[in-house]
Amino acid sequence: MPFGWRNDKQPEETRDDTFTEKKSKRQSLLGLFKSKKWMRNLQQDPIAEKVVPSIVSHKHSTVTTEEPHLAPEVANSETDVRVNEGKKVADSGLGSQQSQVVHDLSKEDVQSLFSGAPQFSVGQEHGQPKPAASFPWDFSLGVRDVADCPPLAHPAFSASTLRKHIARSGSSYDRDGSTVQYNIGVAELPNMLSAQGNEPGTVGFDYFLQESIADSLQVHQDVTDIDKDESDRLQNHALLQVNAERMGIRKFDMEHIVERLVELSEVYQDLRARKVNILDHQTASELYSGLFSQLLMPPKFDNTAQDPTGLKVQIESLIKSLKLNSIWYDFSQVEWRIRVGQTLWTDPSFQEEANCPDEANYLDDRNILLLQLVLACELLLRLEAIASLSTEEVNEKLHLTGEEIHSFRDLETRKTKWDLGFARRFLDNIEVRRITVAREQVKQPSSSSFAFFSSASPQLDHTTLQDQVDIMFLPRNPKQELSGLFHFAEMLCWPDAESVEKELIEALRANEDVLSIPSPSIYGTPLGSPASSYRNSGYFETRPQASRSVTARSLQLQPASPTLRPTKASPNGTPSDSSLLSAPKALIGGWLSRTCLSGLVLPGEAISHFLISALLENDATAITALGDSANLYSGFLYRGRSWWSKACILGRVLACSQGATECMGWISVPVVPAGFEDSWVDVRSTPVEPTGMARIEDADAVASDSSFLAGNELKDTKPGDFTLPQDSTELRNLSIRFRSLQLDLVRESNLVDVTTPSFSASLRFSSGSISDSFGLGHPLIKLDHLITFISAFPCTTPPAEKLQVLKGNRDAPSLGALPAHPLHISQTYRTVPATTILTTTYDLAIAIDKLSTEKSILIIDARGDTVLELASRAWCSSHGEHALISRVGVTCLACSVREARALAVKIVIRIG
């Protein structure tokens, strides 16, 4: 494979020669920390006292003042705030002070002390920032095989990402590791593998940082000067209809499109099974002839190419064609990744707004998408062929140089890279079949074995009798897609999930005997061309405008409807009466269900929309109770539970409550507000506005603020610059109760006609053990801000036997495992009990002001009670502060503080 184009496996890191030596270094340095001489010197050092209390355990070390610069001896014992508290580690087991020698820190010392502690950084991948948490000095599987996110719960969920990962057994994405693939050089942002953290309602380190550069925030390159370029875009789109040859594209021929897609699909499956490429089926000259006689106009003669009919000319022409302005769908935009299924499977009767010419040869949205798809598949398979060969084979057989291959990368854009991603996803999951039907059946629904992939509901139209070639799409992995949907329902505690599963399976089996009727091939009223849709501000702006409650944040569901076996029309062109006698063959939902069950799901957030929509569309009881206008960015109440999108603050906060479950961007909670019936609910909260440079774009700050040495040079760092932070052993025996969820109507005076009301959310708490004088009372915490919770990255402490060198004598008790990693004294933090922040006497303004000034971290101690965590999350939302969720026994305090600093997050909620 030439020039680094493959999706190569990462090489194993070379084992450090000092690995064996690290054990003794770590032991000796920890002993140094605990020497009586060193502790006495530190207590006498005015600078050390001014910066932060040492790791020495003092009588009042658990109740110190909130001021970070005061020594522990002068702490106010009445407060609940602890500042950089350190804890002694089995002092009775340490050697005498005479046995310890103070020395400067070496590189090996640092590696030993921070073994098992994650290092946070931001690198580059495909020209985009890539966050990383790594363990560069650790080689054991127990240390390195940890993550802040669980693996994808089902093989079908691999559709959410383009990133390399270990797919669960049986997944259609579980390729043979030796299969060579062309690296398309793009992936979804944020990383969907990091979308669900280890803690409920959280995301991972990667996802949080990448949210600031998410695909959904990217402005289309053609919209930068929309008024100036509008006429050019419309002109290009019109030119495609009347004189495509001027744009280098041949006249659309459905028969060739279908035949070529079938052929390319077979080649691709052969490539996966036998490790061959398209050049084993056709020579470069044959590929040239087919491409420029059927799809594209031949380019000008290239006298610089060694082979004028070779792959170089073909690849360059394909890329240039896919870069044409305002003709194609741009799958780098999240909207089009969601709407691709709408283009393929929407009933034409739902597209009333669009205007379409009467010309028979008009290229509707579906045909444009098919043309774009076949061009992208042609390009992908040629690039896969190059990737499968060695550099010598590419030079000798294909007459391509390294410079020419790299020039292909220079031609590509983000849009054309996503074309390749779309093509690969299509070829992986969709089987293509060529069929011939009479014209009067073109707009009628299919009754084939997977007729639900044709039209969303029965539709009859007046047409003439004429045979026509059309295309049928079938899922390659129907059992996997169904199983994924049912797993999603089970994880979210869906009512009567088994009944829904049984009915859907029976509906899909109803038509197994017929495979001849296709989906509609001509849309008399297209969805709207890419050119006319650039102004859309939401993913679901184009929707049926019927007498329904539909808002800019909602999407129209299509309840399951009978799929009828179509019949021939009468001689005058009208449907014959016999069509009314055709029995329903299946009850299947609309284009959302078909997209989900086909597996044609593009990476990113789309999968969460498809899963919940398919579940609702195919549950007649649920959609009757809730209605067919769905707000997929908020939630709904149904049969004593509530379901919330993870895009909604209620889902993120309530996820940690008792009985809550989470799966693929949706959270199910056994909590409903009083006085509400089963319905969709639009909950509003204010997003936290970013300030300054996006954190992910400041890689130096991420590394420096979270570094083990706090950004200092090794030569300037002394052993006395570290402390060993520990959680307090004292847990206050206080109980706090979650009472209710409250929704209050939001008055939107700026809107003339509000058909769907919006609500603000609050959580009410009370306490039976905290007196009213304490200030808690019955607090109502408003969820005003849309904040994000991040799951702390796990760290690993060494086993107990590695620390026995710290024992001063053989008879001393075992030291046990190291309780924490060290923390540099400049990386300050304050610990506050969760019950304290809920009181009326707690002054957040002062605390936040100090945190902002000192880059200090506020740790909310919510250990011992899940309701304390719930209240802490709600409190963070009320004040607009993101928070890191850190569990005792998974991540130590020091690593939690460092990660919070890496993320520029001021709050850590300590649980467990």
PDB file of C-alpha atoms in Angstrom, residues 41 430 590 617:
ATOM      1  CA  ASN A  41      11.229  21.282  56.520  1.00  0.00           C
ATOM      2  CA  ILE A 430     -27.535  -1.982   1.107  1.00  0.00           C
ATOM      3  CA  GLY A 590     -42.301   6.092   7.332  1.00  0.00           C
ATOM      4  CA  GLU A 617     -43.767   4.919  14.372  1.00  0.00           C
TER       5      GLU A 617
END
